[in-house]
Short mmCIF file of C-alpha atoms and ligand atoms in Angstrom, two decimals:
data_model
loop_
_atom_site.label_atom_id
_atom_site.label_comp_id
_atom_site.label_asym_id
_atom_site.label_seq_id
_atom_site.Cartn_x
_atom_site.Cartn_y
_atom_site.Cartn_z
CA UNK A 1 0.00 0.00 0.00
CA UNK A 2 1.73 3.42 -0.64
CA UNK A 3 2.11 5.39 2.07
CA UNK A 4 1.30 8.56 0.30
CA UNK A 5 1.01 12.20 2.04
CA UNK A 6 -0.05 15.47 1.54
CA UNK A 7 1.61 18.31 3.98
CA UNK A 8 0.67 21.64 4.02
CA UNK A 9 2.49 24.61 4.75
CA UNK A 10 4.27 25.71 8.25
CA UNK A 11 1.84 28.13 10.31
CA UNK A 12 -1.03 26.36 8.31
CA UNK A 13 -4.45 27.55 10.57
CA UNK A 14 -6.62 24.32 11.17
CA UNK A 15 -9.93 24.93 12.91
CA UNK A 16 -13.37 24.95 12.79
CA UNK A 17 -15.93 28.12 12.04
CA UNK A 18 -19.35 29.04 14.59
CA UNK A 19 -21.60 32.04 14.50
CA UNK A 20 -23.22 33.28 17.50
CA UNK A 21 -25.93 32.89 17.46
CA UNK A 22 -26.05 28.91 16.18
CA UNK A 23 -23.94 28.55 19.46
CA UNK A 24 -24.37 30.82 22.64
CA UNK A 25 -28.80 30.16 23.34
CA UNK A 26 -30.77 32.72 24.25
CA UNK A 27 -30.04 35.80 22.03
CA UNK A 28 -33.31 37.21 22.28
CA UNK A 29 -33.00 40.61 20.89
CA UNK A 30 -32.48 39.79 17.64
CA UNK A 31 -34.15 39.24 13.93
CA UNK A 32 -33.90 35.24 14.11
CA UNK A 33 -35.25 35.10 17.08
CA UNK A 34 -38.52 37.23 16.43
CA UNK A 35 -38.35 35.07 12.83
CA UNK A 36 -38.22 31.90 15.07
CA UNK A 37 -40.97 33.30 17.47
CA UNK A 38 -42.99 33.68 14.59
CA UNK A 39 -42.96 30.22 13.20
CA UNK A 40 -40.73 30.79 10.36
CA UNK A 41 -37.92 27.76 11.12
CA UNK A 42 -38.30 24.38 11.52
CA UNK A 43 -37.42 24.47 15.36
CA UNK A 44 -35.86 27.33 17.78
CA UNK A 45 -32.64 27.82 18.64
CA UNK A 46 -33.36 27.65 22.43
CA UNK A 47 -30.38 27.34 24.50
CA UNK A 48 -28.19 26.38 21.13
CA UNK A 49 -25.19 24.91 22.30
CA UNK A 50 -24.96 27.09 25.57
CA UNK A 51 -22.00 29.14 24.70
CA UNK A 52 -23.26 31.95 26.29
CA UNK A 53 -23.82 29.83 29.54
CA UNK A 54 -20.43 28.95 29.46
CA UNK A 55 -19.72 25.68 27.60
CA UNK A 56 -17.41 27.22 24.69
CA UNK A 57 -15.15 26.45 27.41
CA UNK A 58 -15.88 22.76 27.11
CA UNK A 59 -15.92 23.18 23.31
CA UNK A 60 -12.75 24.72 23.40
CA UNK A 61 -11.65 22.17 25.41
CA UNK A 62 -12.56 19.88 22.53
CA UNK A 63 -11.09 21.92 20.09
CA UNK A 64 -7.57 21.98 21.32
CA UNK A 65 -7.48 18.47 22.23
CA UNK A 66 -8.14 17.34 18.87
CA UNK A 67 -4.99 19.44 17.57
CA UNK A 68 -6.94 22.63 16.13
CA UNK A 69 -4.61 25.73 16.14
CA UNK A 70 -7.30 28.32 15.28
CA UNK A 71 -10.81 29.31 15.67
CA UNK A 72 -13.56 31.32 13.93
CA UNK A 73 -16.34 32.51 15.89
CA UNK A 74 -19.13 35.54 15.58
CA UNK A 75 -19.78 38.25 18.28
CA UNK A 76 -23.53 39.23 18.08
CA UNK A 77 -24.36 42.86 17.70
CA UNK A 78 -27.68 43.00 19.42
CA UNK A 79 -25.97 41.88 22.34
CA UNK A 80 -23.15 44.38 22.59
CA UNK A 81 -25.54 47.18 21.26
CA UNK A 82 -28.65 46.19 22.77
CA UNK A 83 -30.25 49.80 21.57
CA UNK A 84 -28.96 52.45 19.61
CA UNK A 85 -27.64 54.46 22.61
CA UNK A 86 -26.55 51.48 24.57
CA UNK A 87 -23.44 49.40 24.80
CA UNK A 88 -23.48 46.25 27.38
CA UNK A 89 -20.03 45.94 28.69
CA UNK A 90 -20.42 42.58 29.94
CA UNK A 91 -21.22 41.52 27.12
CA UNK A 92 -18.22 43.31 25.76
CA UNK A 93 -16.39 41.05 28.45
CA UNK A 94 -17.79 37.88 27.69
CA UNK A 95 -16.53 37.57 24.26
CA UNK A 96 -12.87 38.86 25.90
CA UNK A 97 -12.76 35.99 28.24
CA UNK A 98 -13.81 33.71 24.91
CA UNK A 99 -10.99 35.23 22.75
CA UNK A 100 -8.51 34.71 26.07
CA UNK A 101 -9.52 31.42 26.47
CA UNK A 102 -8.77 30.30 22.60
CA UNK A 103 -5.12 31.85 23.25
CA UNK A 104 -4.76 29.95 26.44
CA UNK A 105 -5.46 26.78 24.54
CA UNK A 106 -2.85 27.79 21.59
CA UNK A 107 -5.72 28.72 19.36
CA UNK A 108 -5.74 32.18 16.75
CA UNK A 109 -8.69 33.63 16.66
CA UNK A 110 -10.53 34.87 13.56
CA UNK A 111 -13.66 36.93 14.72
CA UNK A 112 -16.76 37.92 12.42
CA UNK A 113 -18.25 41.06 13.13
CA UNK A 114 -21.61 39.93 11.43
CA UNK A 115 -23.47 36.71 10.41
CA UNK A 116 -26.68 37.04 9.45
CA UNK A 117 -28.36 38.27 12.20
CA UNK A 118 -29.00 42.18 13.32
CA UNK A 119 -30.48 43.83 16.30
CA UNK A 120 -34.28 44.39 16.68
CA UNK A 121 -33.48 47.78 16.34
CA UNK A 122 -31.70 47.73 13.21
CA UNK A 123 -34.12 45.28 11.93
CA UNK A 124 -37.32 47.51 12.51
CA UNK A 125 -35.75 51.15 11.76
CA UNK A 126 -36.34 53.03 8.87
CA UNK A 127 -40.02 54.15 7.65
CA UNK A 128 -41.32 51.99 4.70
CA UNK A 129 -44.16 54.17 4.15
CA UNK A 130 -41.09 57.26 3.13
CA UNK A 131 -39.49 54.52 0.83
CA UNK A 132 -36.26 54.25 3.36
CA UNK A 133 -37.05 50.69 3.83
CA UNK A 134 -35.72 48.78 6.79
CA UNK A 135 -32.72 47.10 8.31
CA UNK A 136 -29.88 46.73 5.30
CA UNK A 137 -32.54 47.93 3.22
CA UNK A 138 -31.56 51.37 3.92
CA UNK A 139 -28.26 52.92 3.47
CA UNK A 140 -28.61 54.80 7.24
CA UNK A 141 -27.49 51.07 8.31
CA UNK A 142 -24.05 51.65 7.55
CA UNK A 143 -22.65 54.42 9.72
CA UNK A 144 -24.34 52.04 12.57
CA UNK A 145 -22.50 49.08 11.50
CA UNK A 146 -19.64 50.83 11.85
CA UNK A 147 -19.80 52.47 14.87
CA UNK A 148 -20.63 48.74 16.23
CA UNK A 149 -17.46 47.74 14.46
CA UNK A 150 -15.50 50.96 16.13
CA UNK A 151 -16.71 49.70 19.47
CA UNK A 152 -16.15 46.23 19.48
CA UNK A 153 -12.67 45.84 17.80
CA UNK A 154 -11.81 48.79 19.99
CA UNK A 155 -12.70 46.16 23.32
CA UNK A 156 -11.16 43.02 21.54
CA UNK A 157 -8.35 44.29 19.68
CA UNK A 158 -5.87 42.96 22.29
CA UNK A 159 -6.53 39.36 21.57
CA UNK A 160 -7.55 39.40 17.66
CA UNK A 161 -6.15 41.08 14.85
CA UNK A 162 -7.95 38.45 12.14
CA UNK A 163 -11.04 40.15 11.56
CA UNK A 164 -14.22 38.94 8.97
CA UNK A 165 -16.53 42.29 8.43
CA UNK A 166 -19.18 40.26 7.02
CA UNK A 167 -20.28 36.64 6.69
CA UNK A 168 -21.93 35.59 3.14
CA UNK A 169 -23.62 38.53 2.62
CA UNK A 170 -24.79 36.97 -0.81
CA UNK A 171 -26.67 34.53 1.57
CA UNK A 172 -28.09 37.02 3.70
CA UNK A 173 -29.47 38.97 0.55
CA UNK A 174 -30.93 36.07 -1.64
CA UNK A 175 -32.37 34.44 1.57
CA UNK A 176 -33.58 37.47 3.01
CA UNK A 177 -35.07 38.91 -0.45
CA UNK A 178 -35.39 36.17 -2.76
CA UNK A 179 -35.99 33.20 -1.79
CA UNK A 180 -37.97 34.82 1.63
CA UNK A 181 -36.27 31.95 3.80
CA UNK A 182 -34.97 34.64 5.79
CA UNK A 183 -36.07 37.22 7.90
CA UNK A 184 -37.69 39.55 6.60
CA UNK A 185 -38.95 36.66 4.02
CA UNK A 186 -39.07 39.10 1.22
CA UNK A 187 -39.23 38.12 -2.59
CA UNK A 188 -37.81 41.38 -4.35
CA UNK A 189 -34.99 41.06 -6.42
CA UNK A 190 -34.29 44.79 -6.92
CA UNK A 191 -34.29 44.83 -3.33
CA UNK A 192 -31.76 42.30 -2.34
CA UNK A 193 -29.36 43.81 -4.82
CA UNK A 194 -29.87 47.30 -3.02
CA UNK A 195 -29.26 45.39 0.34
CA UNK A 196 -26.16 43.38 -1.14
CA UNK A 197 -25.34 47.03 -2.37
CA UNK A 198 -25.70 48.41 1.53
CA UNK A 199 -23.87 45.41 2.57
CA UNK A 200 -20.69 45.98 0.81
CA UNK A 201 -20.77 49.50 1.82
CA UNK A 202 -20.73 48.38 6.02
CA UNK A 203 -18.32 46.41 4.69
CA UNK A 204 -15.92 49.03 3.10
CA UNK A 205 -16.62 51.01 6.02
CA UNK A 206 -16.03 48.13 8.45
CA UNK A 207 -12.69 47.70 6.74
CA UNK A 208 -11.31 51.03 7.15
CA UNK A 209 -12.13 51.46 10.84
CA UNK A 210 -10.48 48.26 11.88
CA UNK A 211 -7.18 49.56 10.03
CA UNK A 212 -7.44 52.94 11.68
CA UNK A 213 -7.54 51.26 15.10
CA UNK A 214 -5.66 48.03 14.72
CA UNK A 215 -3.24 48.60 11.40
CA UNK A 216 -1.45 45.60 11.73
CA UNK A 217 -5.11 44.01 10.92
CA UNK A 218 -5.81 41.31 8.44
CA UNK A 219 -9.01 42.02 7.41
CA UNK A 220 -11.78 40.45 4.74
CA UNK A 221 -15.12 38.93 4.49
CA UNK A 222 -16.06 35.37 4.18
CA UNK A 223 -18.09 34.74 0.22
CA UNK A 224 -20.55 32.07 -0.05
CA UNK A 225 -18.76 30.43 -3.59
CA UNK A 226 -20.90 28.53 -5.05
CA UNK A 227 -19.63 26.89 -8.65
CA UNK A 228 -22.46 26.47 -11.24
CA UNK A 229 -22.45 23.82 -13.74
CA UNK A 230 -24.41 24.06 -17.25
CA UNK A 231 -26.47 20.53 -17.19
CA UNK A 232 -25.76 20.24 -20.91
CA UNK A 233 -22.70 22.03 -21.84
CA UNK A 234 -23.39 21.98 -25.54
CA UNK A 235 -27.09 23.48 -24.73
CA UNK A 236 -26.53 27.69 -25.11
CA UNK A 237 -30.03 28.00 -23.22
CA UNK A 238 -28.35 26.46 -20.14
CA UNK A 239 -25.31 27.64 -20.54
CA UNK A 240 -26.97 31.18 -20.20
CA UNK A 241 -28.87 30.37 -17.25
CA UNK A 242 -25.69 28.89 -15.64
CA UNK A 243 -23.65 32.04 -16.03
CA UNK A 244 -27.41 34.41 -15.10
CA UNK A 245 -27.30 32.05 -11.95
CA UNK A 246 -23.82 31.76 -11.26
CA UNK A 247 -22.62 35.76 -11.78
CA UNK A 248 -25.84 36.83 -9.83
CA UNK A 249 -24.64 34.45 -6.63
CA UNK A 250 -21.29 34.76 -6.83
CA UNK A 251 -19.85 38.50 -8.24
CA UNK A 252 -21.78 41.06 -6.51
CA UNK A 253 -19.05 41.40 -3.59
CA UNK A 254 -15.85 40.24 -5.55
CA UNK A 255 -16.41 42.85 -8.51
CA UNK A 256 -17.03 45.61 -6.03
CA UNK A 257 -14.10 45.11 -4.51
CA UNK A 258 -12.18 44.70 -7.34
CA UNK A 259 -13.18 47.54 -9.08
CA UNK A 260 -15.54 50.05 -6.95
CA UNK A 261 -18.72 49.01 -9.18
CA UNK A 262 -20.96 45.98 -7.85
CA UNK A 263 -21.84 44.71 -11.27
CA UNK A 264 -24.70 41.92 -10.96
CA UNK A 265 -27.49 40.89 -13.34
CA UNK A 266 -30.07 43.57 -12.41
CA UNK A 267 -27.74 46.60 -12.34
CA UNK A 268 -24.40 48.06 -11.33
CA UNK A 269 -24.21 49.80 -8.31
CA UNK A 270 -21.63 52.16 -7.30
CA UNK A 271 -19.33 51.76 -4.43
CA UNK A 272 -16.02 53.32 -5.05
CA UNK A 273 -14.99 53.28 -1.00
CA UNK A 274 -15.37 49.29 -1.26
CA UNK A 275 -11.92 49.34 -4.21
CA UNK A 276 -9.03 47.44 -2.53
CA UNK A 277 -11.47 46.74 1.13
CA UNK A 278 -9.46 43.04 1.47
CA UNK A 279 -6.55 41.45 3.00
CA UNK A 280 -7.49 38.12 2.42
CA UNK A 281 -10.62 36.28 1.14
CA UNK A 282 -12.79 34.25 3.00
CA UNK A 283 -14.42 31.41 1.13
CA UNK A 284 -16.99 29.24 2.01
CA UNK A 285 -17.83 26.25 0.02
CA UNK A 286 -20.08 23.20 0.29
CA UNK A 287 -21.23 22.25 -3.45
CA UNK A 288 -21.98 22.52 -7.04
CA UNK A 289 -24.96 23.29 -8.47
CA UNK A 290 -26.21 22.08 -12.17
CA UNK A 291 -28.03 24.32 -13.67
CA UNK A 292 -30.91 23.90 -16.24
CA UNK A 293 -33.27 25.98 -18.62
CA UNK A 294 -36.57 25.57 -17.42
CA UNK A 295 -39.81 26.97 -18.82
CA UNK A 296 -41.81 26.08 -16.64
CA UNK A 297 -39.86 28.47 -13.62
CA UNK A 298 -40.83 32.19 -14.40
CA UNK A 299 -39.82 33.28 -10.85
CA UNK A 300 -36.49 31.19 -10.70
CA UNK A 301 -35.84 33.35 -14.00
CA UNK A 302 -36.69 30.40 -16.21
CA UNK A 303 -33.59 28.10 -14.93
CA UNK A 304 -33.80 24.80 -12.58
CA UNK A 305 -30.97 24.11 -10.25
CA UNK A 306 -30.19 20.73 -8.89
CA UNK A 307 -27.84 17.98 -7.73
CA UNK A 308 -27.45 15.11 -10.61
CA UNK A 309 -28.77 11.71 -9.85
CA UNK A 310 -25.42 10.03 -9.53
CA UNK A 311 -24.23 12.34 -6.35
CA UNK A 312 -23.09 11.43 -3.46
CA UNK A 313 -25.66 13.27 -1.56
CA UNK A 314 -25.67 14.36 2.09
CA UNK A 315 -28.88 12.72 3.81
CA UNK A 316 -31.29 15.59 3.75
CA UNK A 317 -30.16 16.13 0.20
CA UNK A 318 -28.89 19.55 1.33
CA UNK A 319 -25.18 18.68 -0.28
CA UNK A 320 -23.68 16.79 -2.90
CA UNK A 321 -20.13 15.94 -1.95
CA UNK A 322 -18.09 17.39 -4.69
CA UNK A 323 -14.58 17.81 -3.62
CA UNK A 324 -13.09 19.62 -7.11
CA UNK A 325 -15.61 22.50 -6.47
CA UNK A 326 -13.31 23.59 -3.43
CA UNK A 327 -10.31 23.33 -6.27
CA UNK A 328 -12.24 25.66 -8.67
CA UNK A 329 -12.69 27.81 -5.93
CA UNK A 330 -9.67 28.11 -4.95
CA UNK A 331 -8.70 28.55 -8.46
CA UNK A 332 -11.40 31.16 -9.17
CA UNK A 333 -10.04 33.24 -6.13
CA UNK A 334 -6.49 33.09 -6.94
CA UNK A 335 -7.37 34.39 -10.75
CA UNK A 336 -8.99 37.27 -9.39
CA UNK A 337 -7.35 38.22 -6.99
CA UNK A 338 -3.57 37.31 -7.59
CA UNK A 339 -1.56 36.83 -4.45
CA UNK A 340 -4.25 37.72 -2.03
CA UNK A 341 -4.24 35.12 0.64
CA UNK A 342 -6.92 33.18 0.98
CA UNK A 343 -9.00 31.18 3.94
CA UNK A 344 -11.21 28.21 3.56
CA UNK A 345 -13.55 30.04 6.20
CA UNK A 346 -16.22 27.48 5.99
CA UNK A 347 -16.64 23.94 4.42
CA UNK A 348 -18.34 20.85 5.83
CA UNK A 349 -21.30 18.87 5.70
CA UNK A 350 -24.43 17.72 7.86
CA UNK A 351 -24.51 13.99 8.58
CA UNK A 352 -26.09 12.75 11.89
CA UNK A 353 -24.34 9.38 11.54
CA UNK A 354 -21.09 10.55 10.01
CA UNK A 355 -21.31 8.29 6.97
CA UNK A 356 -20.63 10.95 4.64
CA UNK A 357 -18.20 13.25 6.88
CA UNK A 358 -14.99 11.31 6.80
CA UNK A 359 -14.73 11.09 3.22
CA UNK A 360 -15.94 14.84 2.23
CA UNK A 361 -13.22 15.99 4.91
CA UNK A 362 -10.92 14.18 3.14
CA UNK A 363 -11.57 14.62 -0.16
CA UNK A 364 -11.78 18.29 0.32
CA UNK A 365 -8.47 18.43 2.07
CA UNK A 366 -6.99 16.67 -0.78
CA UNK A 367 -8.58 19.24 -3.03
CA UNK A 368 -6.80 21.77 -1.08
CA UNK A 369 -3.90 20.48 -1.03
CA UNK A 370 -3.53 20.17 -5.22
CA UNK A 371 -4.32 23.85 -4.83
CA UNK A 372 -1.48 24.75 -2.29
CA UNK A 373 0.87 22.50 -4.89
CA UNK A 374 -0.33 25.29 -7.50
CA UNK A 375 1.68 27.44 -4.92
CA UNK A 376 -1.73 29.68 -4.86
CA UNK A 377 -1.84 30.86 -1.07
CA UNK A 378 -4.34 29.10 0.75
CA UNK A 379 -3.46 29.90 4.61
CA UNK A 380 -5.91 28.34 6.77
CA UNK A 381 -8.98 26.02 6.76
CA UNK A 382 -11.88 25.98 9.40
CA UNK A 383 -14.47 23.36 9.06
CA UNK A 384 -18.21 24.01 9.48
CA UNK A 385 -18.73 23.16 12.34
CA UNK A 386 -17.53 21.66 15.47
CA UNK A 387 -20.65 20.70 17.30
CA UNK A 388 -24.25 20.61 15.64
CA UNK A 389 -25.78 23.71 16.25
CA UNK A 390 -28.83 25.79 15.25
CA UNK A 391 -29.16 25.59 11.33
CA UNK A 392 -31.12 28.89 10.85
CA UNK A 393 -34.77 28.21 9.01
CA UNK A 394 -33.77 24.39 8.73
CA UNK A 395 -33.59 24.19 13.14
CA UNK A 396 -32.07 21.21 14.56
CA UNK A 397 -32.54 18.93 11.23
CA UNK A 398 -29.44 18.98 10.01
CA UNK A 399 -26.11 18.08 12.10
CA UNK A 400 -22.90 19.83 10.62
CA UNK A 401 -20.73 18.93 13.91
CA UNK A 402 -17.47 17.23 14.27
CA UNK A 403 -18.94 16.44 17.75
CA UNK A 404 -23.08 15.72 17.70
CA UNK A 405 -25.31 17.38 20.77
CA UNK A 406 -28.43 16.77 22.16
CA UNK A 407 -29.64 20.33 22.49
CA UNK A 408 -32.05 19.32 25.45
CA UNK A 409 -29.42 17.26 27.66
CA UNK A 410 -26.88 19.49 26.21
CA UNK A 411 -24.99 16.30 25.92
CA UNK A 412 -21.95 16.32 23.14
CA UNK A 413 -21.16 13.14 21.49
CA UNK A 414 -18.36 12.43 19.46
CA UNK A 415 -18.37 11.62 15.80
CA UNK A 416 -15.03 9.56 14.21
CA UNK A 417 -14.45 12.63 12.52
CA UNK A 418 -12.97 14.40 15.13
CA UNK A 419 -10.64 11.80 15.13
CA UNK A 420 -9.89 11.86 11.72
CA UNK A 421 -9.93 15.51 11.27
CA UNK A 422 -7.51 15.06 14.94
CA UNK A 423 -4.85 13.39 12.60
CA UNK A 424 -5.28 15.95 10.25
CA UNK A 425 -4.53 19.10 12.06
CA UNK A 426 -1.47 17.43 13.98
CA UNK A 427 -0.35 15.97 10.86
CA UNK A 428 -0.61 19.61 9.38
CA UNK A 429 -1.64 17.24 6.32
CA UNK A 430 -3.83 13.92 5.43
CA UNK A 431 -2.27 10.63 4.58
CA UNK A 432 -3.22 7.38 3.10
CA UNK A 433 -3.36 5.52 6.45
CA UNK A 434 -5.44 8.07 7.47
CA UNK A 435 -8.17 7.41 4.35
CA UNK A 436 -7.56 3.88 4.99
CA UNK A 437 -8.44 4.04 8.71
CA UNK A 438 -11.71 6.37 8.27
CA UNK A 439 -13.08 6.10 4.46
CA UNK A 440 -11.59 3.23 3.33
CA UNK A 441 -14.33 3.76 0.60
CA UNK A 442 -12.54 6.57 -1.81
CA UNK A 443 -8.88 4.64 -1.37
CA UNK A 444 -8.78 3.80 -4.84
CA UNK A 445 -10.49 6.89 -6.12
CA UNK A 446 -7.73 9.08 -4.24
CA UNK A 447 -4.65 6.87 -4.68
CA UNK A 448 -5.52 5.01 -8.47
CA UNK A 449 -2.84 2.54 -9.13
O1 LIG B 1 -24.80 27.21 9.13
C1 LIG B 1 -24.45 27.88 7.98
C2 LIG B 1 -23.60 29.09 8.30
O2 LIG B 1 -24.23 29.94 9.20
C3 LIG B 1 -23.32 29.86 7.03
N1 LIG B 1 -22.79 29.00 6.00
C4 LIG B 1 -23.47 27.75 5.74
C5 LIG B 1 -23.66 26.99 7.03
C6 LIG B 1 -24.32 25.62 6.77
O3 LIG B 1 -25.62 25.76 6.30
#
């Protein structure tokens, strides 16, 4: 059997990626929670995975032991600005004592300044009825997101200086405004390109006050990258669809910063502050999607997106394990953005019974690694997540965690992927013993004769 490796650089950043409020329970001043309250996900988020009761110490217990160097977590707004004119210090304090406590346990950690969710406040300002729409509807959002930003890197600064402004804000506007999944459920297409728009100007904003306080910052925002594949490449009508689809998910944010002009398929937008706003780029991936021409879909803009038959599918169907997406990711970034580091900043799966997990960890590792052979700069990779925790408008049904929970016991169990993923960080690197050991299953695939 060859005993074939794949190493990857010194200083390589191996962790895992949490938001705040999937994790700490009980954030109850905030626009998922009233969407929750209101019926709108599958479940509640409840007491999450406690965080905010203390067990991130537990969980960075876990973390450490199993050989991660780094962390990614999210500080919630509405609980550090409870109202406009309020700050809560202890608050402030509590997410001090979390960023301590990763350094005690040899961790780095990267901190988002928003994912996905906003104050109550923020969510219901603005008048509707004067057309200044609400939330990151209006453009009066942005000197408030970064006065939040002011204050909290201000208080944290001494034990961060890896900073994400914003996480998939293409997410947050197509779920938000398009698909209506999110709060405020919306279905207005203009809109979530205005909101997108708003978005990248906190962002830009976001960016220059960190540097101001903290210039030895590395600052960026983590991108949603999703690939899009025509179902029948010879077919121009899918084709079309495929690149409609694929520019209108995936360029909004890149082509802003790039070149001061959000260019997406309703409209370019101007935002000449966001030029340059990046030291690095965040990338999350999970999958692929095929797309089709479809007649029969006015309001998906005529075009059908799917897994294909054949994939290896996660078990709600949620994911197809496709490993060379991450590669043509990675590839994509390093194209546009020559030189400019880059951090896997999410990539994982949801699988109870970890059937699936071992083998899309290591397949996407692998994929990695071919890109960090291209010598494109790939610095760090944090895997979503490390213990199940509250999966937004889909609620408890779907388990990303390299450690399961019982969100009523508050119980943590642990999945052979922590092991696997274990061998992997203190490797700094995945070998073939290690896909023989855990998914004996892709052996061939990875290592052909
Ligand atoms: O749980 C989410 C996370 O909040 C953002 N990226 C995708 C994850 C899995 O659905």
């Amino acid at each position: 059997m060859p005993a074939a490796s794949f190493h990857f650089p010194k200083g390589f950043l191996w962790g895992c990626a949490t938001a705040a409020h999937q994790v700490e329970g009980n954030n109850t001043n905030n626009n998922w929670y009233r969407w929750e309250q209101e019926g709108r996900t599958k479940h509640k988020s409840g007491l999450a995975c406690d965080w905010w009761g203390g067990r991130w110490k537990e969980d960075f217990d876990r973390a450490a032991e199993a050989g991660q160097n780094a962390h990614r977590l999210s500080v919630e707004w509405s609980r550090i600005q409870p109202a406009p004119d309020r700050w809560d210090e202890e608050a402030l304090e509590r997410y001090r004592a979390m960023l301590r406590g990763l350094h005690e346990r040899g961790m780095t950690p990267l901190v988002s300044l928003h994912h996905f969710t906003d104050p109550l406040w923020v969510y219901e300002m603005g008048d509707p009825s004067t057309g200044s729409g609400r939330g990151w509807e209006n453009e009066a959002v942005v000197p408030l997101f970064e006065k939040f930003v002011r204050k909290t890197v201000e208080a944290l600064k001494e034990y961060c200086t890896l900073w994400c402004t914003i996480n998939e804000p293409n997410v947050y506007a197509l779920s938000g405004y398009l698909s209506g999944d999110f709060p405020p459920g919306k279905q207005d297409n203009k809109l979530a390109m205005r909101v997108l728009a708003n978005l990248l100007r906190g962002h830009a904003a976001a960016y220059r006050a960190i540097h101001e306080i903290q210039p030895e910052a590395r600052v960026g925002y983590a991108l949603h990258y999703r690939p899009q594949a025509p179902a029948h490449p010879a077919s121009p009508l899918d084709r079309l669809m495929r690149n409609i689809r694929y520019s209108g998910i995936n360029l909004g944010f890149p082509s802003g910063i790039s070149t001061g002009v959000m260019r997406t398929p309703l409209g370019n937008f101007r935002v000449p502050e966001a030029k340059g706003t990046q030291d690095y780029l965040g990338l999350n991936y999970y999958s692929v999607d095929t797309v089709a021409f479809d007649l029969r879909r006015p309001r998906e803009l005529f075009s059908r997106a799917y897994y294909p038959k054949e994939a290896d599918l996660s078990p709600t169907g949620f994911i197809a394990n496709i490993p060379e997406g991450l590669f043509q990711s990675i590839r994509w970034a390093q194209h546009t953005y020559p030189n400019l580091p880059i951090l896997i900043t999410e990539n994982g799966v949801e699988d109870p019974d970890d059937r699936l997990r071992p083998r899309y960890l290591a397949q996407h590792i692998h994929q990695m690694w071919r890109a960090v052979n291209f010598n494109w700069p790939v610095k760090g990779y944090f895997h979503w997540s490390l213990v199940d925790n509250f999966e937004w408008e889909r609620g408890w049904t779907q388990r990303f965690g390299l450690w399961g929970l019982d969100p009523e016991t508050q119980q943590r169990i642990r999945r052979p992927s922590v092991d696997l993923y274990a061998a992997i960080c203190r490797e700094n690197g995945l070998t073939s013993e290690m896909v023989q050991q855990y998914c004996p299953e892709v052996f061939e695939k990875m290592f052909p004769d």
